[in-house]
Coordinates of C-alpha atoms in Angstrom, one line a residue:
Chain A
X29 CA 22.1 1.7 -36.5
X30 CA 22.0 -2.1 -35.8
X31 CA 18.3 -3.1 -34.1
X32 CA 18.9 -6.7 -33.8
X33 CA 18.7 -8.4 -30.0
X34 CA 21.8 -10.1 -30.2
X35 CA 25.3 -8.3 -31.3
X36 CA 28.2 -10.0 -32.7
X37 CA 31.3 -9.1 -31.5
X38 CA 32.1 -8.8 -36.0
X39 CA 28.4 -6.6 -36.3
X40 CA 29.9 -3.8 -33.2
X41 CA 33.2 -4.1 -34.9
X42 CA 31.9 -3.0 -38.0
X43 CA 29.6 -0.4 -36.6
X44 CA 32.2 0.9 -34.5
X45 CA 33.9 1.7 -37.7
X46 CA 31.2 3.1 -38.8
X47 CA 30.8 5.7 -36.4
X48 CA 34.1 6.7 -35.6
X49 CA 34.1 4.9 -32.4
X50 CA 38.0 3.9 -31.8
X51 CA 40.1 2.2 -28.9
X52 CA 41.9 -0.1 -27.3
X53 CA 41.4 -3.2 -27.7
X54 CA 40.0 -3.8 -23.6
X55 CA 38.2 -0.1 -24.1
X56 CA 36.3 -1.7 -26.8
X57 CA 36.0 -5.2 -25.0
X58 CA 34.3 -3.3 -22.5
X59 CA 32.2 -0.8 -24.9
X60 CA 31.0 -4.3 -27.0
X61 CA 29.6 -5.8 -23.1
X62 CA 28.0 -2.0 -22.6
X63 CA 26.3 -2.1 -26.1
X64 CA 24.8 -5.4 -25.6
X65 CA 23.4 -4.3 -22.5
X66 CA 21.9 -1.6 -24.7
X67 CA 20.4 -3.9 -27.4
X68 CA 18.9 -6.0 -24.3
X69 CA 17.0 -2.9 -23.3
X70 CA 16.1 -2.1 -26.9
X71 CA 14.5 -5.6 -27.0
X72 CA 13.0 -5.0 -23.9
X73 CA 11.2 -1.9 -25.6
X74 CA 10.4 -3.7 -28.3
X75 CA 8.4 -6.2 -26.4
X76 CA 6.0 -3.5 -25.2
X77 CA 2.9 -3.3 -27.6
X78 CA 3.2 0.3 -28.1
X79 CA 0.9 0.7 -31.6
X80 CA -1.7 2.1 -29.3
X81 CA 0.7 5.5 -28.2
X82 CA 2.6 8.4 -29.8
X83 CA 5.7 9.0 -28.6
X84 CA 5.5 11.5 -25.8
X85 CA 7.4 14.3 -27.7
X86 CA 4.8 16.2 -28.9
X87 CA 6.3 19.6 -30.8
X88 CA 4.1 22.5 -30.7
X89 CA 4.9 25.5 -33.1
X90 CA 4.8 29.0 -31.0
X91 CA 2.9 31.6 -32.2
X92 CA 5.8 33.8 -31.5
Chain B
X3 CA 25.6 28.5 20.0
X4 CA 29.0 26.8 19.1
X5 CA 30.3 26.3 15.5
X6 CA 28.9 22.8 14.8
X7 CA 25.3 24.0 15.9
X8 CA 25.1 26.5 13.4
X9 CA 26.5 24.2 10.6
X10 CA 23.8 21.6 11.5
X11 CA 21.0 24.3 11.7
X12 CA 18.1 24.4 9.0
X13 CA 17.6 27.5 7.3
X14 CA 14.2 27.3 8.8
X15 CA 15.3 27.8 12.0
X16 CA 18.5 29.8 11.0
X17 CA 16.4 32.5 9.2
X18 CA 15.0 33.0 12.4
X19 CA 17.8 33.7 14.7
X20 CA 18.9 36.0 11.6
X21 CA 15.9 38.3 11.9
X22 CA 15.7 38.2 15.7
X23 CA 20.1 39.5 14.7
X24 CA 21.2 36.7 17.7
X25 CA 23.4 34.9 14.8
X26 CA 25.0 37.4 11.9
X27 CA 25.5 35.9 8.4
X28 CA 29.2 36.7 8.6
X29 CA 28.7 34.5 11.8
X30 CA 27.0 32.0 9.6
X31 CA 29.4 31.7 6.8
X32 CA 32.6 31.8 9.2
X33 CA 31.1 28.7 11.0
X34 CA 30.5 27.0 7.4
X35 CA 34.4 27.8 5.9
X36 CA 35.7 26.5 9.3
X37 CA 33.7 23.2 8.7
X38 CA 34.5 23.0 5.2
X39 CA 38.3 23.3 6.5
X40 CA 38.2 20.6 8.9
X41 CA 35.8 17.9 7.2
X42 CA 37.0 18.4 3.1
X43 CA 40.0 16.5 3.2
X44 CA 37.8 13.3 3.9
X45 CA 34.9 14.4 2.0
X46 CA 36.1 16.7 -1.4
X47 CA 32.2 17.8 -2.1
X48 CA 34.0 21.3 -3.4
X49 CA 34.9 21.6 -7.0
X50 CA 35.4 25.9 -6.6
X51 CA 35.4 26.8 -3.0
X52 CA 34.5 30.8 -2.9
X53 CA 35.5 31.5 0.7
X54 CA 36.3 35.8 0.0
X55 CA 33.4 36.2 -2.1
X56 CA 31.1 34.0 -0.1
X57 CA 33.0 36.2 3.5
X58 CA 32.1 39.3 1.2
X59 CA 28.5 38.2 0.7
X60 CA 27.9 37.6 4.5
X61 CA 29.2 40.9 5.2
X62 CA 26.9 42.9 2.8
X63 CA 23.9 40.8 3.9
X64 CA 24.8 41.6 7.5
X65 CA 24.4 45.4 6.5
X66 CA 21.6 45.0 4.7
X67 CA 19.6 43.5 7.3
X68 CA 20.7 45.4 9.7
X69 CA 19.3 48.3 8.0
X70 CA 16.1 46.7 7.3
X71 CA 16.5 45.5 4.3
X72 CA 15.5 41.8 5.1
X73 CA 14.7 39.5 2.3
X74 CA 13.1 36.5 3.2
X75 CA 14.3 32.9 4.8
X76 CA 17.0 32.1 2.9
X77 CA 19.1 36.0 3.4
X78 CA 22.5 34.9 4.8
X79 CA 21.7 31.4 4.3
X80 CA 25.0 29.4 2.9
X81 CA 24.4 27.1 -0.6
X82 CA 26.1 25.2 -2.3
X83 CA 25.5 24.5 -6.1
X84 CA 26.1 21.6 -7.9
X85 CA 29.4 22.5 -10.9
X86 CA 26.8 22.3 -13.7
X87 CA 24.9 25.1 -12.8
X88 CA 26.2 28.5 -14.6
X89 CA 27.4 31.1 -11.9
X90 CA 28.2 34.2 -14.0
X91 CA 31.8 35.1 -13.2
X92 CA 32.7 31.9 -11.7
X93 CA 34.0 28.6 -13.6
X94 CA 31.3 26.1 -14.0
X95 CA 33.0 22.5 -14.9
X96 CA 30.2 20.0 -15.3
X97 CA 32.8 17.8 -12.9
X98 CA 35.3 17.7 -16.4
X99 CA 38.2 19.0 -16.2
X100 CA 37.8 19.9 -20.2
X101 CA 35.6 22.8 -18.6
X102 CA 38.0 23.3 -15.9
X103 CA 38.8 27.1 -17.2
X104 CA 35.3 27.4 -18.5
X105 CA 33.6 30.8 -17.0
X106 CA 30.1 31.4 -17.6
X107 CA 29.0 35.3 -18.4
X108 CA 25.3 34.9 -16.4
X109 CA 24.2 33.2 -14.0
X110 CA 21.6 30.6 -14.2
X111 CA 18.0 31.2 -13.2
X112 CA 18.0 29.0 -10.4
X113 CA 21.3 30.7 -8.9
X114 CA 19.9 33.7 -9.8
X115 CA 16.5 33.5 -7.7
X116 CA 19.2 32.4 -4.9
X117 CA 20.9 35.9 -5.0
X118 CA 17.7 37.4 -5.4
X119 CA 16.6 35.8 -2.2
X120 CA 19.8 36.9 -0.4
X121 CA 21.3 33.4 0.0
X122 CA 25.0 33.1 -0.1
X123 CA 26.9 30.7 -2.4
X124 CA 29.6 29.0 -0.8
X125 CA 31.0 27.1 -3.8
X126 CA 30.3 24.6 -6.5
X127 CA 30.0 20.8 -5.7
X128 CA 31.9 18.0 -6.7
X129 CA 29.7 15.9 -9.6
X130 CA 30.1 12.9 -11.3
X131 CA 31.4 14.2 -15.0
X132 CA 28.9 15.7 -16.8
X133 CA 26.0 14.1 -14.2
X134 CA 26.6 10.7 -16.6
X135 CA 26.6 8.3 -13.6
X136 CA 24.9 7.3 -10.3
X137 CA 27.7 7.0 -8.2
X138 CA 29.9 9.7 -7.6
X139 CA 33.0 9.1 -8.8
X140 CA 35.3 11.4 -10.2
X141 CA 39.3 10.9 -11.4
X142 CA 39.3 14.4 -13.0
X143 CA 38.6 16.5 -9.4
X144 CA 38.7 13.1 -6.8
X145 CA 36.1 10.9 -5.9
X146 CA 33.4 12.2 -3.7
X147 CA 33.1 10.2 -0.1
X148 CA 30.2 9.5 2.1
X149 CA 30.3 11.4 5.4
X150 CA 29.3 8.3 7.1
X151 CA 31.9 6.1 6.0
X152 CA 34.4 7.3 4.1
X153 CA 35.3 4.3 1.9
X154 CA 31.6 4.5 0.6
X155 CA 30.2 6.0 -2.2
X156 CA 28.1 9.3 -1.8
X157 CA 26.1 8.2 -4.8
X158 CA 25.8 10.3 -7.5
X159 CA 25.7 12.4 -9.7
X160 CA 24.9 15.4 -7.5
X161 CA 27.4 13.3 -4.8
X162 CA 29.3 16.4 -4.0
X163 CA 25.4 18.2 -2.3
X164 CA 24.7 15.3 -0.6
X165 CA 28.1 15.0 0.9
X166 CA 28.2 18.6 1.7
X167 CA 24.5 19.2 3.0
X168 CA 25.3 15.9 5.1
X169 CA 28.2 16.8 6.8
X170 CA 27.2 20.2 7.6
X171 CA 29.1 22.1 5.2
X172 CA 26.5 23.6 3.3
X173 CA 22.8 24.4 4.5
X174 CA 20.8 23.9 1.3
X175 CA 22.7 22.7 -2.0
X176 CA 21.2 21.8 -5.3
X177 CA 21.7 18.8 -7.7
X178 CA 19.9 17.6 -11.2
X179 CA 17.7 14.6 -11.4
X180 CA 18.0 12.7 -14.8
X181 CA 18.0 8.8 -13.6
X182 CA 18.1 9.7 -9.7
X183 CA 20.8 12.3 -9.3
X184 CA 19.2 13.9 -6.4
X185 CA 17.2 11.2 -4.5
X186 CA 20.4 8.9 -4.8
X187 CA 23.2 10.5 -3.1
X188 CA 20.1 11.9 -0.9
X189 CA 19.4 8.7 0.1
X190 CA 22.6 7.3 0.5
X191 CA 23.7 10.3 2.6
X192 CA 21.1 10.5 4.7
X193 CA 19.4 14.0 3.8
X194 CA 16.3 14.9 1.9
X195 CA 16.0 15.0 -2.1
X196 CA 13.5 16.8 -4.0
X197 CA 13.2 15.7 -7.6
X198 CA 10.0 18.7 -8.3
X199 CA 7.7 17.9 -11.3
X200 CA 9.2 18.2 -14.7
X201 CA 9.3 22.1 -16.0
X202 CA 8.7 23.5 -12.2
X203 CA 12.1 24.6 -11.3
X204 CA 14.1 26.4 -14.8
X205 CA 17.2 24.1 -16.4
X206 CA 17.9 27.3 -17.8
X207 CA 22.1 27.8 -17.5
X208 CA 22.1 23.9 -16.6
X209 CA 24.6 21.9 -18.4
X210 CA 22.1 19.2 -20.3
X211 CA 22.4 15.6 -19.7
X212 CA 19.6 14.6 -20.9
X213 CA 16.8 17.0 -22.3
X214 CA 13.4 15.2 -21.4
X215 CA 14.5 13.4 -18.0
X216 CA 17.0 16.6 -16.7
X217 CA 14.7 18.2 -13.1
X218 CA 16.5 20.4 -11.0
X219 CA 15.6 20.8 -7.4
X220 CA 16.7 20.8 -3.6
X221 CA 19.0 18.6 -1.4
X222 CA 18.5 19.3 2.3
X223 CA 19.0 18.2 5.7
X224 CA 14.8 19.1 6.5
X225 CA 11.8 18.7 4.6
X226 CA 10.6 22.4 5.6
X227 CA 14.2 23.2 3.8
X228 CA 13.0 22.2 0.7
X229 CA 10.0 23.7 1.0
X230 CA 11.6 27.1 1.6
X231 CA 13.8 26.6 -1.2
X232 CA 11.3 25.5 -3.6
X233 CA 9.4 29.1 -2.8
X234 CA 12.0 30.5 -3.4
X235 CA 13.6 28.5 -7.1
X236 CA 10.0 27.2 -8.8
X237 CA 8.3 29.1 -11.6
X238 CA 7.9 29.7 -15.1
X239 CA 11.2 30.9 -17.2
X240 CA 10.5 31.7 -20.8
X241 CA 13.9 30.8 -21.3
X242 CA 13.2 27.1 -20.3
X243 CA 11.3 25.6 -23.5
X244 CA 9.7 23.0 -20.9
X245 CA 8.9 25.7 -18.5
X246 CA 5.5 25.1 -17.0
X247 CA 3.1 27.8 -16.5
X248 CA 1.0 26.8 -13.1
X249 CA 0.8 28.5 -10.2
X250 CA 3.4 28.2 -7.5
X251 CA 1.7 27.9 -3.8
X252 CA 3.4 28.0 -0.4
X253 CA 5.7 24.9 -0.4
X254 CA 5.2 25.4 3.7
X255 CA 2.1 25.3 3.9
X256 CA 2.4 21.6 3.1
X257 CA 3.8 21.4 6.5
X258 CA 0.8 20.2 8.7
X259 CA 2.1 17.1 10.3
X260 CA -0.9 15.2 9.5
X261 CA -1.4 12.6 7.1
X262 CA -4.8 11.3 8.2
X263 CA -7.2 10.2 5.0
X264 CA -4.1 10.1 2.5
X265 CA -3.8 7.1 0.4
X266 CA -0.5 5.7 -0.2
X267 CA 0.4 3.3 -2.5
X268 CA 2.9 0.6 -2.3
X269 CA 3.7 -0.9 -5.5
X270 CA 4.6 -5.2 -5.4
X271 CA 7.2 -4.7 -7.5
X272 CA 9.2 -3.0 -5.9
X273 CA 9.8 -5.6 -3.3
X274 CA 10.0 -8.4 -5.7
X275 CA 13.2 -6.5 -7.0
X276 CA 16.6 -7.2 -5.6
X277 CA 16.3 -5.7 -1.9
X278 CA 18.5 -5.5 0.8
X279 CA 16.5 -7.1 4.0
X280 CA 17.8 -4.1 6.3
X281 CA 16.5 -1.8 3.4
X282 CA 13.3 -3.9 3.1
X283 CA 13.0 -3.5 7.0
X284 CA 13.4 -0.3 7.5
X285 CA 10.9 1.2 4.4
X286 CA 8.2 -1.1 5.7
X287 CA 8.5 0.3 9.5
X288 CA 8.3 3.7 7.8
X289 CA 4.8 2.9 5.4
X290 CA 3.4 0.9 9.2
X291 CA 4.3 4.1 10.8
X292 CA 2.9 6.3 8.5
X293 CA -0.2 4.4 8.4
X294 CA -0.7 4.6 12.1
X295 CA -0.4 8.1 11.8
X296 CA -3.8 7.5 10.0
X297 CA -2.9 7.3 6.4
X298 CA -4.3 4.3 4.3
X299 CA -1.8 1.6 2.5
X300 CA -2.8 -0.3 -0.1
X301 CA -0.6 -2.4 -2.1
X302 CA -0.9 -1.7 -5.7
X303 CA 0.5 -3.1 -8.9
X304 CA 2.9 -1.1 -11.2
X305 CA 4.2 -3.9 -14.2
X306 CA 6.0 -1.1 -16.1
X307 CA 8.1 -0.6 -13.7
X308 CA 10.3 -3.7 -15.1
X309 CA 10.5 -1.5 -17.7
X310 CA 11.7 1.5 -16.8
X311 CA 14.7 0.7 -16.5
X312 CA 15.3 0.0 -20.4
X313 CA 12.8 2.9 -21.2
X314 CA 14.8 5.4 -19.2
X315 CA 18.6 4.2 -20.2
X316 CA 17.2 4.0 -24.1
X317 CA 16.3 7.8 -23.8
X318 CA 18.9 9.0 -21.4
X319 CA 21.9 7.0 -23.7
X320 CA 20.6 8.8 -27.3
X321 CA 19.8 12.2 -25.9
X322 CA 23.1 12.5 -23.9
X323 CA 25.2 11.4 -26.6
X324 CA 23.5 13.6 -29.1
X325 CA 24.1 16.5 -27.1
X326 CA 27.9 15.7 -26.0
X327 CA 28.4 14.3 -29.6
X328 CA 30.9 16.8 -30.7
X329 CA 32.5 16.9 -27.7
X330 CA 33.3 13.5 -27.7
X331 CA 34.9 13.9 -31.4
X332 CA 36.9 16.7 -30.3
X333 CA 38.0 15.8 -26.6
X334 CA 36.9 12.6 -26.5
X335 CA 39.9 11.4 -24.5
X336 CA 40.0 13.5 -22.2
X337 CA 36.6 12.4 -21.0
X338 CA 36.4 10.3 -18.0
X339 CA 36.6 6.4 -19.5
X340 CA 33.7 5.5 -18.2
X341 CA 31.4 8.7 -18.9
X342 CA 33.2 8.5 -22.6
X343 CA 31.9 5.0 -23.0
X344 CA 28.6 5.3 -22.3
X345 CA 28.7 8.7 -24.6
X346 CA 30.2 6.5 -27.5
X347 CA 27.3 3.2 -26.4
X348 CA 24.4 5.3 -27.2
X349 CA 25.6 5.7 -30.7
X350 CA 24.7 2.2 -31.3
X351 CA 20.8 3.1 -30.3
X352 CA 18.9 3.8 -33.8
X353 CA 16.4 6.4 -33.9
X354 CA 13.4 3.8 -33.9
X355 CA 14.5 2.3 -30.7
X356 CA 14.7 6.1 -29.2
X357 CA 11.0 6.6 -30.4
X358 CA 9.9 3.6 -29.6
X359 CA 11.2 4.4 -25.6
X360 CA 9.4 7.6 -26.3
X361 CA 6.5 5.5 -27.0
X362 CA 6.8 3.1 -24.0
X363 CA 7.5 6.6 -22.2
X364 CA 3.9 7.5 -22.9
X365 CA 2.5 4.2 -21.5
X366 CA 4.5 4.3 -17.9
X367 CA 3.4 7.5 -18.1
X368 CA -0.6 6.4 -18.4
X369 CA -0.4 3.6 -16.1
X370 CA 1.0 5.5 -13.3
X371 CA -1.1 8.6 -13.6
X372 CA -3.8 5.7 -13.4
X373 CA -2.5 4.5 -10.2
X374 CA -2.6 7.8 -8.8
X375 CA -6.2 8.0 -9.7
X376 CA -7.2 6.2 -6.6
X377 CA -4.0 7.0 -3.9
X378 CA -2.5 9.4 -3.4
X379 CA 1.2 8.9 -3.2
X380 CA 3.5 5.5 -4.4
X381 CA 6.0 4.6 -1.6
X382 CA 9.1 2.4 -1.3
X383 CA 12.7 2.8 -0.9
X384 CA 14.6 4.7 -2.4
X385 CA 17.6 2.5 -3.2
X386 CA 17.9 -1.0 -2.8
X387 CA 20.8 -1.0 -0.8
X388 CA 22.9 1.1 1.6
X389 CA 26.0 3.2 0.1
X390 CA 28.3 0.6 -1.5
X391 CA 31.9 0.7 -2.1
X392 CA 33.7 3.4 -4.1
X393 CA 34.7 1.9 -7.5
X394 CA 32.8 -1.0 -6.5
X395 CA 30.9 -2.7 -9.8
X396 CA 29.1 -5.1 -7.8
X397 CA 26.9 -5.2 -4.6
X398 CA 25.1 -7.4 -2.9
X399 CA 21.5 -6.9 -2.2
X400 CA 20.5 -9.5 0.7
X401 CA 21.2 -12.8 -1.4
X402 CA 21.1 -11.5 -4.6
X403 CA 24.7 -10.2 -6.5
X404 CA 23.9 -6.6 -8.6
X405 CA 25.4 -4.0 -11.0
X406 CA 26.2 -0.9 -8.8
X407 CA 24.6 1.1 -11.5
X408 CA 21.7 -0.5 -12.4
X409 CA 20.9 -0.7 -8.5
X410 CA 21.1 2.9 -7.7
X411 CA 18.7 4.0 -10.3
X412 CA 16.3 0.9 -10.1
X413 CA 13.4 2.7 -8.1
X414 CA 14.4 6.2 -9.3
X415 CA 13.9 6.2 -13.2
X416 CA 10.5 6.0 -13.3
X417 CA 9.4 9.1 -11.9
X418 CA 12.1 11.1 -14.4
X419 CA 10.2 9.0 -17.5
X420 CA 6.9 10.7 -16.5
X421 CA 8.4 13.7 -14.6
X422 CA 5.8 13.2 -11.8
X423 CA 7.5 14.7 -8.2
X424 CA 9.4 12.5 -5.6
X425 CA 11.4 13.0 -2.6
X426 CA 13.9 10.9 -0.8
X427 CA 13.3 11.2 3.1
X428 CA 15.8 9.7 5.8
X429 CA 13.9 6.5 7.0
X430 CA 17.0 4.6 9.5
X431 CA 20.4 3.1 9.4
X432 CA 21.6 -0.5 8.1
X433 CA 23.5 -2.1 11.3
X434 CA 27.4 -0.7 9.5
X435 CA 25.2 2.9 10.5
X436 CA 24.4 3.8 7.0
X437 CA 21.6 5.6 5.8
X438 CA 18.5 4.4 4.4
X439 CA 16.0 6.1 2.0
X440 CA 12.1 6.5 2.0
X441 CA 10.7 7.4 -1.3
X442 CA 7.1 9.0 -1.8
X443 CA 6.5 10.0 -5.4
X444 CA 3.0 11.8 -6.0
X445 CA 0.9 13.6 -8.8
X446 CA 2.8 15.9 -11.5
X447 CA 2.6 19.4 -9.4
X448 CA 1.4 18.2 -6.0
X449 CA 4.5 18.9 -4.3
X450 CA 2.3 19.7 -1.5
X451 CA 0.9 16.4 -1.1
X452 CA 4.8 14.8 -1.2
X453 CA 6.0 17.1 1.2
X454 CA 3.3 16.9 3.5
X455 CA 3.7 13.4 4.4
X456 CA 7.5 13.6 3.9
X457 CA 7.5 16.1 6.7
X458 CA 5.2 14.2 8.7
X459 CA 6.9 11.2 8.7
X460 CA 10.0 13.1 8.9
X461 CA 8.5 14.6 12.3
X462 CA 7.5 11.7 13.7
X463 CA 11.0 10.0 13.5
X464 CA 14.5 11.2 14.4
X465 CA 16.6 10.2 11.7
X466 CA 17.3 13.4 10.0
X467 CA 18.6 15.1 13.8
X468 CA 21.5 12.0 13.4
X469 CA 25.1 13.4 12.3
X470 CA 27.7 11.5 10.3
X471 CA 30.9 10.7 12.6
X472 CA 33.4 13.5 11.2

């Protein structure tokens, strides 16, 4: 999905299409101001210099 | 000993009077359903209230120990478990009224080491749907309310055990810990909250919020409470993938009183955040306390914690709406709005920005467990603020206007990204006589270490003895 910092309110109508993601027209006013919040954090993330680091998710097989 | 003692009793000292027989459970649980009668209508902690089966309970564990067959502190104690963990034979909701006819076949593990230990489930607690918010709120079974004031929030989303241990319905009652969802309504309702160590206490027959951040663990009225009950509910389930195999100790034993020679950290940031002065006050009379009880502060430095906030809402957001995904295309609506939008904004996060939290995860994760190289324990408050409005968005926090949301789980999150323990201890009251939190977070399995000096602290104050005016 989108990865940019900023969101246009045409980009989350687009990927709201996309995905499924339906409404009214104030539900999705409010979903577009809640996903911008979320693309804030994911810039926020992507300030961190994390090239040194694996995710923290490592998957260990079981022997049985 | 009149009906309002007993209901205000730790099991601690409960269990006592039980094996000395001066108080029956049938005694026990009669005094409870009489308090649940006359405080739920200001309070609705109860999702399922099981007032025969819990009268039935009392009755067998009367007979039982009356024959001997005595099993341990917590026989003919009265729970309350939050509605997302799976009682076999009685409905389990997840707060969501889509689950409202939903009956699990087994029990959990953690309800089932509570039968095993001869406690006696009262009901299921009120949540916030599916334990997707901090604060509480609930249109599908009613909002849950603060004992000490009504008309505030109980915080969430475990808000129906914090209103129900508060107010003396319940003696011990469980919540899940994803963002905060013990140590916030903990806090704001003036009990204690144990959020234990990631993979010591089974989410086995736990509805999932979020896999990686989801603890389970005790809401109490005592420290030595959640001590007993974390004897009693920690271990290694084979049927929990992020089970941990260590060995369990006596939670008690932490109980000392004494906190000479341990370190305590007090990270800056946390008071350069947006704080509440009465807050503020009141966690830095608890750390001078604590320190002249012969513990050494030192102020320390933790800069990821500006980021935990976007590193613990990036993994929360993907996870929980990966594992509610097809319940959102098949019930969507009937999902409460606010819960439903949250499901439908972590869609928008891409699977590089999930890793790359994971990634971020793994540096908070480093720089605290470097912090803890050289104290002991991190302190500050729990929440910034005292219980704010229900259905409230905003709240002021001394000069500075905040998102609710964002407010409750500013100091929590980071000890769900690395999973390391952390209780929420009663430390005072804000002048409207609201409660206010203490948090202590310590090493990943040295619960011992956080409920030693929560129970010291807790010792040397009277905050927990105070009751809410209902």
């Amino acid at each position: 999905m989108a990865s940019e910092t900023q969101l246009t309110r045409e980009e989350f109508d687009d990927l709201a299409q996309r995905l499924g993601v339906t409404g009214e027209p104030a539900y999705l006013d409010e979903l577009y101001a809640q996903v911008r919040g979320v693309f804030i954090g994911t810039a926020t993330i992507r300030e961190i210099d994390v090239s040194a680091v694996e995710p923290d998710m490592a998957f260990i097989p079981r022997i049985n | 000993m009149n009906t309002l003692e007993i209901c205000y009793m730790s099991a601690g000292n409960l269990s006592k009077l039980i094996q000395k027989k001066e108080v029956s459970p049938v005694e026990i649980i009669d005094a409870h359903l009489s308090r649940i009668d006359a405080t739920e209508p200001f309070l609705n902690s109860f999702i399922t209230l099981l007032a025969d089966a819990s009268r039935s309970a009392a009755r067998q564990a009367e007979k039982d120990i009356q024959a001997g067959r005595y099993k341990g502190p917590l026989h003919g104690i009265p729970i309350g478990l939050k509605d997302l963990y799976n009682t076999g034979g009685v409905r389990t909701t997840s707060g969501s009224k889509i689950f409202d006819t939903f009956v699990p076949t087994e029990d959990c593990t953690v309800a089932a080491k509570f039968q095993q230990a001869g406690a006696i489930l009262l009901g299921k607690l009120n949540m916030h749907p599916f334990a997707y918010g901090p604060t509480g709120e609930n249109l599908d079974y009613g909002h849950m309310h603060n004992p000490w004031n009504p008309d505030m929030l109980t915080g969430g989303s475990s808000g129906g055990s914090g209103s129900a241990t508060a107010a003396g319905q319940c003696t011990i009652t469980t919540g899940s810990d994803t963002g905060g969802s013990i140590r916030i309504p903990a806090a704001l309702c003036g009990i204690v909250g144990l959020k234990p160590t990631y993979g010591l206490v089974s989410r086995h027959g736990l509805t999932p919020l979020s896999w990686s951040l989801d603890h389970p663990g005790p809401m109490t009225r005592t420290v030595e409470d959640a001590a007993i009950t974390m004897n009693v509910i920690a271990g290694y389930d084979s049927r929990d993938v992020a089970s941990a195999k260590v060995d369990i100790p006596d939670y008690t034993s932490a109980l000392t009183r004494n906190v000479k020679g341990l370190k305590i950290g007090v990270p800056k940031e946390y008071f350069e955040a947006p704080l509440d002065p009465q807050v503020k006050k009141a966690v830095e009379d608890a750390i001078s306390l604590l320190e002249s009880m012969g513990a050494e502060i030192k102020e320390v430095s933790f800069p990821m914690y500006n980021q935990s906030q976007a590193i613990s809402s990036t993994i929360l957001m993907a996870e929980a709406t990966a594992y509610h995904r097809d319940l959102l295309q098949s019930d969507g609506q009937q999902i409460y709005e606010p819960v439903r939008q949250r499901l439908e904004a972590g869609l928008f996060i891409s699977a590089a920005d999930y890793l790359r939290a994971q990634q971020a995860r793994t540096l908070l994760d480093q720089e605290c467990r470097q912090l803890l190289n050289d104290v002991d324990l991190l302190a500050g408050p729990t929440e910034p603020v005292t219980a704010p409005e229900i259905l409230s968005s905003r709240v002021m926090a001394g000069e500075q206007e905040i998102g609710v949301v964002g407010a409750l789980t500013q100091y929590t999150r980071p000890y769900n990204i690395n999973g390391f323990p952390a209780i929420s201890v009663p430390c005072g009251f804000s002048d409207a006589g609201m409660p206010i939190g203490l948090q202590l977070a310590g090493r990943p399995f040295d619960e011992l270490t956080v409920l030693r000096a929560a129970h010291a602290y807790e010792q040397a104050t009277d905050w927990h003895t105070r009751r809410p005016p209902l």
